[in-house]
Every structure is written in C-alpha cells, then in structure tokens.
CSV table of C-alpha atoms and ligand atoms in Angstrom, one decimal:
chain,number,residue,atom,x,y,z
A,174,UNK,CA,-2.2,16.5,15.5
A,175,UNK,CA,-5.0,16.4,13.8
A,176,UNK,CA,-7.9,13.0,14.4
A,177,UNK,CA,-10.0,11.6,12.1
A,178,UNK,CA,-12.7,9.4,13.0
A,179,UNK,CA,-13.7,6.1,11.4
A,180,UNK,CA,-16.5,4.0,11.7
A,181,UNK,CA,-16.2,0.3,10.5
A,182,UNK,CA,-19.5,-1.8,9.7
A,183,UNK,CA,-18.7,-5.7,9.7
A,184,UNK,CA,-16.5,-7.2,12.1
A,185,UNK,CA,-16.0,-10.7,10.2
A,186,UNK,CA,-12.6,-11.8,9.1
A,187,UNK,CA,-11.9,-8.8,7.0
A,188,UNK,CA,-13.1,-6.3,9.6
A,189,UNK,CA,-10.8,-8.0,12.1
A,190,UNK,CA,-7.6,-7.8,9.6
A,191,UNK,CA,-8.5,-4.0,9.1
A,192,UNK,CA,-8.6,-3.9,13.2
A,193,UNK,CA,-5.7,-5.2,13.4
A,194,UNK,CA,-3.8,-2.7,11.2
A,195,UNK,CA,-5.5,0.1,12.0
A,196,UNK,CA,-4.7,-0.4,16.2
A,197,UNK,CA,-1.1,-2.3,15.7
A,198,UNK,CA,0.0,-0.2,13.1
A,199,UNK,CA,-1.2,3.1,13.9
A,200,UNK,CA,1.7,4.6,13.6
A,201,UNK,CA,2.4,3.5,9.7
A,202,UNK,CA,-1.5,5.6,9.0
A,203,UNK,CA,-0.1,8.5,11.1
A,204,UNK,CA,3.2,8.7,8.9
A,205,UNK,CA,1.3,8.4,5.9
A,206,UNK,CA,-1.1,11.3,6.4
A,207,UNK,CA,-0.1,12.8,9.1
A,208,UNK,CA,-3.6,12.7,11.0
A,209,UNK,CA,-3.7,10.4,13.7
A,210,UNK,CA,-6.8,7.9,12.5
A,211,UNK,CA,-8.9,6.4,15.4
A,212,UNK,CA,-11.3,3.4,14.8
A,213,UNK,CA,-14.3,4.8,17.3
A,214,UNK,CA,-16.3,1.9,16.4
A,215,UNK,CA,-17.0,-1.4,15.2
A,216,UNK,CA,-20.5,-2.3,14.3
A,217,UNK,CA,-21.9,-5.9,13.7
A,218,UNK,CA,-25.1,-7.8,14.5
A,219,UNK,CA,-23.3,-10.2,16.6
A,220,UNK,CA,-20.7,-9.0,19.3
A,221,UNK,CA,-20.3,-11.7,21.4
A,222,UNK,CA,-18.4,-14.0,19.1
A,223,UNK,CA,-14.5,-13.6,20.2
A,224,UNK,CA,-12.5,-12.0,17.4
A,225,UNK,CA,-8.7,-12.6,17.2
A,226,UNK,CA,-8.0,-9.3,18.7
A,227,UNK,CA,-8.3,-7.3,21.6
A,228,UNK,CA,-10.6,-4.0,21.3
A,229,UNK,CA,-10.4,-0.9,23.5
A,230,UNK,CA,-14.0,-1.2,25.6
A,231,UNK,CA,-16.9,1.1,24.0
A,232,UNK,CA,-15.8,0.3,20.3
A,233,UNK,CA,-18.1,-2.8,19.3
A,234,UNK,CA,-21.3,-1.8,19.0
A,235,UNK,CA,-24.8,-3.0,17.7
A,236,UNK,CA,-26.8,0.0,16.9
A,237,UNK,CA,-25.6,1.3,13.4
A,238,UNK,CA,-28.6,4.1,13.8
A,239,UNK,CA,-26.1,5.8,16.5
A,240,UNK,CA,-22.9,6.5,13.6
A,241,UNK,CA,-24.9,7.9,10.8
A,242,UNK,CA,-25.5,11.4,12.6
A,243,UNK,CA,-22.6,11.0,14.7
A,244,UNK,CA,-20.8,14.8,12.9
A,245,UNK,CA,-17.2,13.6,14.5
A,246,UNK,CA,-17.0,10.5,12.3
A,247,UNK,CA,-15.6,11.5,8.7
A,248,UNK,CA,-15.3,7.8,7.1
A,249,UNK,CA,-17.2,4.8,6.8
A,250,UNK,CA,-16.1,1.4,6.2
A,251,UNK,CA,-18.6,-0.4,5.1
A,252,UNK,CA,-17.4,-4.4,5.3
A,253,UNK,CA,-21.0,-6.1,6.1
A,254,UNK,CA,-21.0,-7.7,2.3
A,255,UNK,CA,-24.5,-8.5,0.5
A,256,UNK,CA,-27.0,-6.0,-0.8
A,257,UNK,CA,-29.1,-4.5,1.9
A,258,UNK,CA,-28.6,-3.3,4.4
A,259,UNK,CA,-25.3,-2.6,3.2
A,260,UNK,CA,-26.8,-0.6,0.3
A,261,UNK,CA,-28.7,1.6,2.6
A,262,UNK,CA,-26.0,1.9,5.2
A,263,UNK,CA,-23.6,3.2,2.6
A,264,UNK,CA,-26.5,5.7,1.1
A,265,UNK,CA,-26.8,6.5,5.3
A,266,UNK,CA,-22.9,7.5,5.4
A,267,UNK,CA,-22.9,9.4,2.1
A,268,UNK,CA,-25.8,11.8,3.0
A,269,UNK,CA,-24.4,12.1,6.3
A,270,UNK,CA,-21.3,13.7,4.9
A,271,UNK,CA,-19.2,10.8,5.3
A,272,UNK,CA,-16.8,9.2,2.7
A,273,UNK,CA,-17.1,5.4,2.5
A,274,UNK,CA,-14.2,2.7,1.7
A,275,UNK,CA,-16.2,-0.5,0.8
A,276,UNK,CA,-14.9,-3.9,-0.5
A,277,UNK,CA,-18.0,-5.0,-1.6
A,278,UNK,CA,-17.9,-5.9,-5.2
A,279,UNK,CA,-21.8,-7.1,-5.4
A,280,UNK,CA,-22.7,-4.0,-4.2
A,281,UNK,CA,-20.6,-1.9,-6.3
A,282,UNK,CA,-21.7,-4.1,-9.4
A,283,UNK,CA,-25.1,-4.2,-8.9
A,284,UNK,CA,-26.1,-0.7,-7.0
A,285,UNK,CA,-23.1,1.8,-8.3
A,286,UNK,CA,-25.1,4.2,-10.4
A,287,UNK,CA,-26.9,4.8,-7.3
A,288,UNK,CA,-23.9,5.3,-5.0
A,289,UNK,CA,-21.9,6.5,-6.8
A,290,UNK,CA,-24.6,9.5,-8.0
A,291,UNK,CA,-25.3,10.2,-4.5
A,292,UNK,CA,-21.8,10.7,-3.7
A,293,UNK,CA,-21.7,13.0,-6.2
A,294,UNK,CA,-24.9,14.5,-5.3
A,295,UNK,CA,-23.2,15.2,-1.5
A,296,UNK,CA,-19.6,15.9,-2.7
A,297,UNK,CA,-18.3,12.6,-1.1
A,298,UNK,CA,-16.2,10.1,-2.3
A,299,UNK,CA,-16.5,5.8,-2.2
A,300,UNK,CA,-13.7,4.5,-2.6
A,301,UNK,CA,-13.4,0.1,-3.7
A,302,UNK,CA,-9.9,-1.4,-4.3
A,303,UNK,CA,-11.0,-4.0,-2.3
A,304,UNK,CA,-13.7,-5.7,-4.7
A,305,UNK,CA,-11.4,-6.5,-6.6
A,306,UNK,CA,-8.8,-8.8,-6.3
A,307,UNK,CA,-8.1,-8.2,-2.8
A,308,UNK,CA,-4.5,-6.8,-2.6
A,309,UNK,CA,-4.0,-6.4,-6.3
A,310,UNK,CA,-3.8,-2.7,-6.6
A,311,UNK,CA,-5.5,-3.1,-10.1
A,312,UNK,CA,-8.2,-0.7,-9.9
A,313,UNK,CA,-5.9,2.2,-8.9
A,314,UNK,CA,-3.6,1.2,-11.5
A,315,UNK,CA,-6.5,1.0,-14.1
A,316,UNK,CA,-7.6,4.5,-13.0
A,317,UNK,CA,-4.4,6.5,-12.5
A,318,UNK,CA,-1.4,4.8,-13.9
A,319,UNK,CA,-2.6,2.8,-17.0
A,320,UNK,CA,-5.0,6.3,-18.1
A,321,UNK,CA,-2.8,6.9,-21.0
A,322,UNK,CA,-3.8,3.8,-22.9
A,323,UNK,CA,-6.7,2.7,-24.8
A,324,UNK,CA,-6.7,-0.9,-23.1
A,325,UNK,CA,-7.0,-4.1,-25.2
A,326,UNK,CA,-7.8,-6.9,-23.8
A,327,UNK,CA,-8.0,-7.3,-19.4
A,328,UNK,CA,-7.6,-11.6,-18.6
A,329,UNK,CA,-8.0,-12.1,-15.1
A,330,UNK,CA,-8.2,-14.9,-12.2
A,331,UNK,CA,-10.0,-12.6,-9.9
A,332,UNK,CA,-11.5,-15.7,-7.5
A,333,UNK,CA,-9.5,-17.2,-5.2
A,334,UNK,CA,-11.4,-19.7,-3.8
A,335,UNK,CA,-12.2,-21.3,-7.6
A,336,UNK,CA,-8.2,-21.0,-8.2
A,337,UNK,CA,-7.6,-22.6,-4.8
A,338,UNK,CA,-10.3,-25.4,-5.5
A,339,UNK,CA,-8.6,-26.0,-9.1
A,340,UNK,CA,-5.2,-25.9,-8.0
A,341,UNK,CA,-6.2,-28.8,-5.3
A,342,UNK,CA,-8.3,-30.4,-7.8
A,343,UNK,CA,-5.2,-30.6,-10.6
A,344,UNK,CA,-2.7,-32.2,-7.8
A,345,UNK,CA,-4.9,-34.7,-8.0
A,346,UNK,CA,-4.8,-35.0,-4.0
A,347,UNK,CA,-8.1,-33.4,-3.1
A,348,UNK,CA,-11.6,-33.6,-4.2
A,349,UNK,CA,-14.0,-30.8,-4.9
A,350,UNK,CA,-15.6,-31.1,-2.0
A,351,UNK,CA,-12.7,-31.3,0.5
A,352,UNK,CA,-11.4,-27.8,-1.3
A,353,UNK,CA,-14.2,-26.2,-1.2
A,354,UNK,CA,-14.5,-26.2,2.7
A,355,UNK,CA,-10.9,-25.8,2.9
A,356,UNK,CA,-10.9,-22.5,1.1
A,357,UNK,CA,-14.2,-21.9,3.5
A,358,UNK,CA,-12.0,-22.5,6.4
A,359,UNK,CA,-9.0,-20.3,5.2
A,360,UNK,CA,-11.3,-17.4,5.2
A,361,UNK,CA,-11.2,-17.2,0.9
A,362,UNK,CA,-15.0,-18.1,0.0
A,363,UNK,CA,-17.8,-15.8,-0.4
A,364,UNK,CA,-20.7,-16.7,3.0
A,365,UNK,CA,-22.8,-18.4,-0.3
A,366,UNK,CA,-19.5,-20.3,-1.8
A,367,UNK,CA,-21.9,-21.3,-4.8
A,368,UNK,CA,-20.9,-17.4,-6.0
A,369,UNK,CA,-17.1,-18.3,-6.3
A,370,UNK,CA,-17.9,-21.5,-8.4
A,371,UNK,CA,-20.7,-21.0,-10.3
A,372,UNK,CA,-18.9,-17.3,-11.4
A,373,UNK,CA,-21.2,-14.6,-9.8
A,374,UNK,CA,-18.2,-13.4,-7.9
A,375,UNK,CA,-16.0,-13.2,-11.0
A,376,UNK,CA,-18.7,-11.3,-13.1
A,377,UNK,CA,-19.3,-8.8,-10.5
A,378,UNK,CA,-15.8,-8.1,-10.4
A,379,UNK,CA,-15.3,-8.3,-14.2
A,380,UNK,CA,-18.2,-6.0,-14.5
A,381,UNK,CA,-16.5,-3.4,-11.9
A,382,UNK,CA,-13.3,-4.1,-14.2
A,383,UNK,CA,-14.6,-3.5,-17.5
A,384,UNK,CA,-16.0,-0.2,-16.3
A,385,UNK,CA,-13.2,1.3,-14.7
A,386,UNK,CA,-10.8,-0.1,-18.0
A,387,UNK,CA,-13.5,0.8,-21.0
A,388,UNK,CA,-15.5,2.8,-19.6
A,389,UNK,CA,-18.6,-0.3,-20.1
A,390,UNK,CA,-21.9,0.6,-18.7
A,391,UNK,CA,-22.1,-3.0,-18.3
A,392,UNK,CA,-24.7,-5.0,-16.1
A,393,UNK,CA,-22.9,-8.5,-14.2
A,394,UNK,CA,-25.9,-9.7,-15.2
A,395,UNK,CA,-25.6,-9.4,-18.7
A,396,UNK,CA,-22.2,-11.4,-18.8
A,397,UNK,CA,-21.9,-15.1,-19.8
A,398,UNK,CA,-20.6,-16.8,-17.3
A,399,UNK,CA,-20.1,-20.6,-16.5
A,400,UNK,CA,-18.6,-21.9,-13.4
A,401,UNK,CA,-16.2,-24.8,-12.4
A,402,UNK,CA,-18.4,-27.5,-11.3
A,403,UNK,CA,-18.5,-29.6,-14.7
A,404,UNK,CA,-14.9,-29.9,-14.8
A,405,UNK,CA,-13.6,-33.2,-13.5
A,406,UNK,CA,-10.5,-34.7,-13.0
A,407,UNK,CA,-10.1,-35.8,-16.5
A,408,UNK,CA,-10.3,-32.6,-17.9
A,409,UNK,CA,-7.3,-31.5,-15.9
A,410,UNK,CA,-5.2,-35.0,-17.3
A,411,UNK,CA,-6.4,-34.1,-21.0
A,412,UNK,CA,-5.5,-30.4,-20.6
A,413,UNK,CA,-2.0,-31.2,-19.6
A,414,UNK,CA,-1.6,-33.7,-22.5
A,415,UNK,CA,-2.6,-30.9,-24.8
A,416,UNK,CA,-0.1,-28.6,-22.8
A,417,UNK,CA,-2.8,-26.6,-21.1
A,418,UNK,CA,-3.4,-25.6,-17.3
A,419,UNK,CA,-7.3,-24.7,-16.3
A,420,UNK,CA,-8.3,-21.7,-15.0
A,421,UNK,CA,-11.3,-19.6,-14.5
A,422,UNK,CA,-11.0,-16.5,-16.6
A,423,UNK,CA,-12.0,-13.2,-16.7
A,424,UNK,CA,-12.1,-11.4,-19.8
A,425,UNK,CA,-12.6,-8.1,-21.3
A,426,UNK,CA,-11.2,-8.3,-25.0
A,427,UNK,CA,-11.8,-5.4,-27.3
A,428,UNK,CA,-12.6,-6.8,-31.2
A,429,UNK,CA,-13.9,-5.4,-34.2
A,430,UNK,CA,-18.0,-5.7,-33.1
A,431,UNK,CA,-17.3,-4.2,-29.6
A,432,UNK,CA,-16.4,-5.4,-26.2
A,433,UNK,CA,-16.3,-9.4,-25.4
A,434,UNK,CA,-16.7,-10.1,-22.0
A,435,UNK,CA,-17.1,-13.5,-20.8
A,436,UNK,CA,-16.2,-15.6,-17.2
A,437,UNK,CA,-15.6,-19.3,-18.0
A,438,UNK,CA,-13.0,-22.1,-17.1
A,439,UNK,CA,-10.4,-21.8,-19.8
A,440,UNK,CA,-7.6,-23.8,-21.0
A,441,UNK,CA,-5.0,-21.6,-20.7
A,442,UNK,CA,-1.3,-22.8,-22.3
A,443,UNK,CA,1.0,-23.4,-19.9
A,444,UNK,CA,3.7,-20.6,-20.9
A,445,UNK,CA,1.2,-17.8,-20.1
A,446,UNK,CA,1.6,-16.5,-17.1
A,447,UNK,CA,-1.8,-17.1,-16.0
A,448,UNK,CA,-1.6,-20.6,-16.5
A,449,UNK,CA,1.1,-20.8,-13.5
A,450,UNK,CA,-0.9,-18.4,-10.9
A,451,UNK,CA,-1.6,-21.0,-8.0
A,452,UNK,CA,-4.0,-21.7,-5.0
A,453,UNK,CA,-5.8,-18.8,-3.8
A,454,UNK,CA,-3.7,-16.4,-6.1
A,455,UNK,CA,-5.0,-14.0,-8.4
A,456,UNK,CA,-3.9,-12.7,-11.1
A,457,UNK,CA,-4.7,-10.0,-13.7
A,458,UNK,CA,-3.1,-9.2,-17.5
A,459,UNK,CA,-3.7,-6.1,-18.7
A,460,UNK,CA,-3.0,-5.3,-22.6
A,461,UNK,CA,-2.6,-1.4,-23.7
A,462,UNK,CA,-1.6,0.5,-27.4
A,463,UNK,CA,0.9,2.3,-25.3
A,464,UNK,CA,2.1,0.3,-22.5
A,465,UNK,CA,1.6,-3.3,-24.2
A,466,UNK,CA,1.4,-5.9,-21.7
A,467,UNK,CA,1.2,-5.4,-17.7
A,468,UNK,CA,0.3,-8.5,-15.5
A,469,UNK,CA,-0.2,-8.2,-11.6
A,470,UNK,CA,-0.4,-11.0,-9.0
A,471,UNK,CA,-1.1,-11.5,-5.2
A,472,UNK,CA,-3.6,-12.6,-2.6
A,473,UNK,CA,-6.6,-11.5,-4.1
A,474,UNK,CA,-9.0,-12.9,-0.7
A,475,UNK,CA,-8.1,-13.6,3.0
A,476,UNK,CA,-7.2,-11.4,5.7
A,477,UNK,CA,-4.3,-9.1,5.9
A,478,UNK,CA,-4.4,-9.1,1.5
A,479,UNK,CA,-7.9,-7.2,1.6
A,480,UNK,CA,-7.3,-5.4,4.6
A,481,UNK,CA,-4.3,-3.8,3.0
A,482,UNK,CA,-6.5,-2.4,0.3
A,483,UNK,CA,-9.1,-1.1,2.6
A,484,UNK,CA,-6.3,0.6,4.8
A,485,UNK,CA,-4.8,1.8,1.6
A,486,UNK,CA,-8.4,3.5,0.5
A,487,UNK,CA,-8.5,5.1,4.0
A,488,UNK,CA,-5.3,6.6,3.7
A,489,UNK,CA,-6.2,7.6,0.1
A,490,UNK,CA,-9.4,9.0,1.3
A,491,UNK,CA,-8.0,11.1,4.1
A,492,UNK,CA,-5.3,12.6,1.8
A,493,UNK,CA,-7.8,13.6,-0.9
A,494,UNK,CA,-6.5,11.1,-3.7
A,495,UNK,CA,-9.3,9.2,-3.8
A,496,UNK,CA,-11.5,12.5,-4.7
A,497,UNK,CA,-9.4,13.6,-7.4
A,498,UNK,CA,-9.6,10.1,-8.7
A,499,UNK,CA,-13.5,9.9,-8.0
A,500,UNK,CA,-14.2,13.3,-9.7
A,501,UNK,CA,-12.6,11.9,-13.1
A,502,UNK,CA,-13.4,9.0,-13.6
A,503,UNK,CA,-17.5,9.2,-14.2
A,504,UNK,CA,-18.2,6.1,-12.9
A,505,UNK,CA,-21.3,4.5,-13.7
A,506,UNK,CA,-22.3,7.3,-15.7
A,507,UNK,CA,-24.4,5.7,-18.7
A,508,UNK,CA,-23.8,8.7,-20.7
A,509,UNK,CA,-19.8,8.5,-20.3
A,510,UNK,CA,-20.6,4.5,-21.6
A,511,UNK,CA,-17.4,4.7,-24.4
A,512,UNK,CA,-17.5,1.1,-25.9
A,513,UNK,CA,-20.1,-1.1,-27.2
A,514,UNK,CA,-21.3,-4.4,-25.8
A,515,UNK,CA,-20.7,-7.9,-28.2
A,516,UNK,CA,-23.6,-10.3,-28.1
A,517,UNK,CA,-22.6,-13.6,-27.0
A,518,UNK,CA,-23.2,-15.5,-29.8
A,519,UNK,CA,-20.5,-13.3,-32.0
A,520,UNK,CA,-17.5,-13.8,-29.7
A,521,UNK,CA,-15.0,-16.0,-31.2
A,522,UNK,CA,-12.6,-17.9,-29.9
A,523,UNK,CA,-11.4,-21.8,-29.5
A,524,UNK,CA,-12.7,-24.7,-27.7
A,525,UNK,CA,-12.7,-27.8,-26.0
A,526,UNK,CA,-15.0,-30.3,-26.1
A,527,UNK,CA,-15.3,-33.5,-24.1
A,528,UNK,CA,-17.7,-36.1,-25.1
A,529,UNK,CA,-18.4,-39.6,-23.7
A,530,UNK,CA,-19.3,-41.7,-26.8
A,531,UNK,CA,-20.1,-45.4,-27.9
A,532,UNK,CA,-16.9,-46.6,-29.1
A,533,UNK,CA,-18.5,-48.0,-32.9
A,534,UNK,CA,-17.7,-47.1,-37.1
A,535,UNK,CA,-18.4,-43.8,-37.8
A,536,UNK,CA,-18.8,-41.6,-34.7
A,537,UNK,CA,-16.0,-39.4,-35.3
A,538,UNK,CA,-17.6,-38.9,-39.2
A,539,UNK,CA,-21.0,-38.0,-37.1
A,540,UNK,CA,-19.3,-35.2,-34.7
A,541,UNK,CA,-16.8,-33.7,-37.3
A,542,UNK,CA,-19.8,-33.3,-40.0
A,543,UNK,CA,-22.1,-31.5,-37.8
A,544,UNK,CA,-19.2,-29.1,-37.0
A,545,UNK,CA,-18.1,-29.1,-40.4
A,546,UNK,CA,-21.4,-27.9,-41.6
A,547,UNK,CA,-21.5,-24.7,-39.6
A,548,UNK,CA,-17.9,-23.8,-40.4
A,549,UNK,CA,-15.9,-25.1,-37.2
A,550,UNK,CA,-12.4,-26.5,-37.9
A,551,UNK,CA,-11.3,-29.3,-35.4
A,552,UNK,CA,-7.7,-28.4,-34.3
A,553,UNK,CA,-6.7,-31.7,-32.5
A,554,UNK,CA,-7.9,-35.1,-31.0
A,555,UNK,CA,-7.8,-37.5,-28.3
A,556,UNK,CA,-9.1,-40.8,-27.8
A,557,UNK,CA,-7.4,-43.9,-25.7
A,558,UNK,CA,-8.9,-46.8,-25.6
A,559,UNK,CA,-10.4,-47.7,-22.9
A,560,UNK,CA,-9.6,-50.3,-20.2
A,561,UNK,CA,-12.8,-51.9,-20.7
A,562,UNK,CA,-14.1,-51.6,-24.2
A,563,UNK,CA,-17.0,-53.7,-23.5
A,564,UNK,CA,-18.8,-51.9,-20.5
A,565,UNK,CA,-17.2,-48.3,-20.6
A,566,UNK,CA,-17.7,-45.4,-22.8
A,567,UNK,CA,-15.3,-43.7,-25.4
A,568,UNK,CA,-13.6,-40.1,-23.9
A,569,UNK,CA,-13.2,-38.0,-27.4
A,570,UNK,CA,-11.2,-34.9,-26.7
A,571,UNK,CA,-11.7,-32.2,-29.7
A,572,UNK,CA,-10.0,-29.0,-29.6
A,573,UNK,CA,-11.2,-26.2,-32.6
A,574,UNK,CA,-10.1,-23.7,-34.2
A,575,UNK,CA,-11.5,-19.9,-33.5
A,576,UNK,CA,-14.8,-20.0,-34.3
A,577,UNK,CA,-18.2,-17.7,-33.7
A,578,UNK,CA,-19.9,-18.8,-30.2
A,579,UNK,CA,-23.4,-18.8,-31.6
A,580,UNK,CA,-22.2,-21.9,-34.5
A,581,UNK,CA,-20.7,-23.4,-31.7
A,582,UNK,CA,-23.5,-23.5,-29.4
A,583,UNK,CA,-25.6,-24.7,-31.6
A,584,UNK,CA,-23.4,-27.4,-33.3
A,585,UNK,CA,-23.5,-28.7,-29.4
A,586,UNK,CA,-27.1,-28.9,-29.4
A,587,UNK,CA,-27.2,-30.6,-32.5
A,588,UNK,CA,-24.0,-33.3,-31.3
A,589,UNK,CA,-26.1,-33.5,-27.6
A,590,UNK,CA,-29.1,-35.4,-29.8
A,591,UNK,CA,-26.4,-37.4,-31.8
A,592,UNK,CA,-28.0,-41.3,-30.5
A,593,UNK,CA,-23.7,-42.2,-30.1
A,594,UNK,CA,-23.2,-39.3,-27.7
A,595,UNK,CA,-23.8,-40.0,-24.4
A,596,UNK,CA,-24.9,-37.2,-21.9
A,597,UNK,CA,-24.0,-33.2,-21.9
A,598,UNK,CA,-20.8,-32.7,-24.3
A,599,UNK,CA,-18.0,-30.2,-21.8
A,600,UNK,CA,-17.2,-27.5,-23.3
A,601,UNK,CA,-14.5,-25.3,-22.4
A,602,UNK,CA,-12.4,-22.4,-23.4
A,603,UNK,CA,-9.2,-22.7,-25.0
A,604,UNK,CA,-6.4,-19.4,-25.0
A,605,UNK,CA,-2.8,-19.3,-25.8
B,256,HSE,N1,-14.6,-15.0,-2.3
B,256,HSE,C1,-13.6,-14.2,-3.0
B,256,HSE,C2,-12.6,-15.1,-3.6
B,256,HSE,C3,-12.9,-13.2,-2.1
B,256,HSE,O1,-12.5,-16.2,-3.3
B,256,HSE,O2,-11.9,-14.5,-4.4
B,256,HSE,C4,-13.6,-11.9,-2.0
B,256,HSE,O3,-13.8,-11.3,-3.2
C-alpha cells in the first residue's frame, strides 16, 4: 500500500488531538484513502513538556530546517499559530513541493494572498477548515455545497471562548474573570485571550468567511469590531426582560450599498437559533436565494473538534479534493473581488443603549431630542427606580429602531457630553 508522509509543526493541544487520531485511528485514514498515512515527525520548540500521548521514538523533533528538503514528506501541517515563523514555514513547505493543512485563521487572514499565490505559483494546495469554527465543516460547505447560491446574509458565533465567557457570565454564577481562565484551562482561548474578547479572533475568521461566501477581498483589519468586555451583568438582566440573549456576532449581510460586515456583542431574540447556542459552541447561519436558510453548530475550539477538521483536510488533501476545490475558488485574488465593501457609518441596523443618568425632570426630553434630531426612533424603554434614589444613578435602557450607524454614533457623542449622563453610554446590537 501506498505511504504518505506527514510532517506536523506545533505540538500544543491541537497537535496532540491530531496525534492522537492520526496513530489511534490509523486505520479510519487508511479506509478513507487507501494510502497508509504516517506522522514521521512532530516539530515544536519545546519537547520536553509531557504531552498526553505516547510517540514512537525519533518523531519529536526541534530542527524544522531538517523537513523542508526532506523529498519523502508530501504534507505539512502547520499548527504553530501566530504570524512568523509560521508564515515562512508554510512558504518553506509550499516551495518544497509540499501541500499544507493549517488552522491558523490569523495567518490565513492576514498573509493569504501571499500563500495562497505561492501555492499556485508551485501547483500545491493549502488547505484551512480549521480556522474556522473548529469542527463546523463551514468552509467546505461554503465552497462546494452552498456554490449554487448567491449568499445573503452569513451570522455567526465563531469564538468559543467569548460564547463560553457569556454563557457563564448570563448564569449569573461566574465572573468575567473566573471564565476567562476557565476557557484558558479547557484548551478554548487563543495564547493572547485578549484576541477572543476584544474580537480580533472573530474578524480574522469573518474575514476568511466573507471571502470564501462573497468572494470579499476584505482586510480583518478593515472590519468594525467591538468586543465583550463592556458588557456587565446588567446588560444580560435587561436583555432578558426585553426577550433577548447576548451574543458576539459575526456578520456578513449583503444590502443595497454593498457588503456590511461587522463583529459586535449583539442582542439576539431569543427564538433565533443563535440566541440558544451555548458555552464554547459555535454556531453559523447562512442565508442563500436558492437554498434559503442553513445554520450549522458544534465545537468550534478544543481538542478532538479541531483535530477532526485538520484530519479531514489531510484526507481531503491526499485524495485530491482539496485541489479541485483550491483551483476554483481564486482565493485572495483581488481581481476575482465580486462585491463591494459598505463604510461603517451607512450600515443600519437597531440598537441598545445603556446609560447611567441623574434621576431629575427632563432627562429623558434631553436623550430622546438629540436622537430625534438625527432621525433615530426609540423602539422601547426601561427604567426602575432605584433602591437608593438618593446616592445611586438612574439605569435608562433605550432600544431604536433601524437606523444609519454614522447618526447613531454621533448622536452618542453628542448624549456622552449631555451634563445628566454619567460616563460612556453601552451600546450594543440589537437583531431579531
Ligand atoms: N480561541 C478560539 C475560540 C479557538 O475560542 O474560538 C480557535 O480559533
């Protein structure tokens, strides 16, 4: 029977879970492709750490500069995370003739004209189900399956550790803080978790997800984004009195000007589907003409999820699927760019807005005029007194109407210098 060689680079908790299948479950590759696949080596900067599995002796390694030339090895796995040297290792691979599976969505997102012109250039494939979503299949189905539609709209939870942190956060059992090193500890956050919360994860991966669904040339630079550390406990009590769940969202929504794309904690209603997807769960909803709406779910971080992608792009790779799929799809290819990019400030859409306020005649008159004057409708409002009317400030709760981002933003501004509102006004996304 025929061997193929494979070379993995990053032996952390995702390189151990693809270990693990590749040597436990050898057999389920072999019956797949009918190659038998052997994991030669395993190369990280540290190998003396113990992993939770057993290697055959020879196969961890520290010198990277050995695999490049090696001719035996056909596939690279390229698990290290970060920019460089994973960048350059992955260049390494592709001009050595290897094909690479990677699940590294910052990479993808910020380098993939270059990779993925260079695999071109060298008639070699990368393949990334990984970086997204972890064991969602969503990018296969947004390149194969979903191809006969012209997509919609693509809403997505695509971090787990920010879904994790909120879902803890919303039981009201566990503070931020606690959940954030929990989701450390469960293997879900990023090495720097500030990139799940603050939403650099989710861009990258919107980015990568707006390319492969619209064909957006799109920079995860260029994307608003806001993360979930101004929520606070209240937000999650007022969201469920208004009948909403919070989430951070991901969103690629085709309108009359363009493409809207956006990543910001959302108030999603509590009969869409997204509003019930739970811990470290993602979760994306895809809307096409023909197909209408499609929504996925599943472990989109942690070991054996993500491993189960990668494994899937190996046996994808060694069948030749993932270069008939690579060939197609012109990825990164800014002249293949088919949709135009919104500015922020013409996205519309609903809000919420949480102020703290001195409870006195006429504040309410205040807020709703300077909304009033740049054409923004207030849908509801909360206020409860509080419990101590002399020392505490007033919570206001407004919810709009759709209205165009740029009016909003700056009616915020303008509310912000208001003398009767205290501090930063919250602002949040509302969608049915
Ligand atoms: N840190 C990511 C998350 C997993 O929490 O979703 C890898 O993309």
């Amino acid at each position: 029977m025929d061997k193929i060689k494979v070379v993995l680079f990053g032996f952390g908790t995702i390189g151990t879970g693809v270990a693990k299948i590749l040597f436990n479950h050898a057999d389920r590759i072999t019956q797949a492709t009918g190659k038998t696949v052997e994991l030669i080596k395993i190369c990280d900067k540290d190998i003396t750490t113990r992993r939770d599995i057993e290697l055959p002796s020879g196969v961890l390694c520290s010198d990277a500069e050995s695999i490049f030339g090696d001719p035996e090895i056909t596939i690279g796995i390229e698990l290290m995370g970060g920019l460089e040297p994973a960048r350059t290792f992955v260049l390494r691979l592709l001009e050595n003739g290897k094909d690479v599976v990677t699940a590294n969505k910052a990479l993808i997102a910020q380098h993939g004209n270059e990779l993925f012109n260079t695999a071109q250039k060298f008639n070699r494939t990368i393949a990334f189900e990984a970086a997204v979503c972890g064991g969602i299949p969503i990018l296969s189905a947004l390149s194969t399956a979903l191809q006969a539609n012209t997509l919609q709209s693509i809403n997505a939870i695509v971090n787990g550790t920010s879904n994790y942190i909120l879902s803890q956060m919303e039981s009201g059992k566990t503070s931020y803080r606690d959940a954030v090193s929990q989701a450390q500890k469960l293997g879900y956050a990023e090495a720097n978790p500030a990139m799940d919360v603050d939403g650099t994860d989710a861009v990258q991966k919107l980015a990568i997800l707006a390319q492969l669904g619209f064909g957006a040339n799109v920079s995860w630079k260029n994307i608003p984004r806001l993360g979930i550390e101004s929520i606070e406990s209240i937000d999650f009590r007022y969201a469920k009195e208004l009948g909403y769940r919070i989430k951070l969202l991901a969103v690629a929504e085709r309108s009359s000007g363009g493409l809207e794309l956006h990543v910001s904690p959302t108030l999603v209603k509590g009969d869409n589907p997204l509003a019930r997807v739970r811990d470290a769960f993602n979760a994306v909803r895809v809307v096409g003409d023909s197909v209408g709406s499609v929504f996925f779910q599943g472990l989109g971080a942690g070991q054996l999820p993500t491993a189960s992608a990668i494994v899937g792009d190996v046996i994808d790779t060694i069948l030749g699927r993932t270069a008939i799929t690579f060939r197609t799809l012109h990825l990164w290819d800014s002249a293949k760019t088919s949709v135009a990019i919104k500015s922020p400030n013409e996205f519309f859409g609903k809000s919420y807005l949480r102020f703290s306020v001195q409870d006195q005649p006429g504040v309410m008159h205040e807020i709703s005029g300077v909304l009033g004057n740049r054409g923004i409708s207030i849908a509801s409002m909360i206020q409860h007194e509080p419990e101590n009317k002399t020392t505490e400030p007033a919570v206001l709760i407004l919810t709009t109407h759709e209205a165009r981002e740029g009016d909003l933003l700056e009616a915020i501004i303008q509310l912000q210098q208001l003398p009767a509102v205290l501090g930063k006004v919250v602002r949040l996304r509302v969608q049915n």
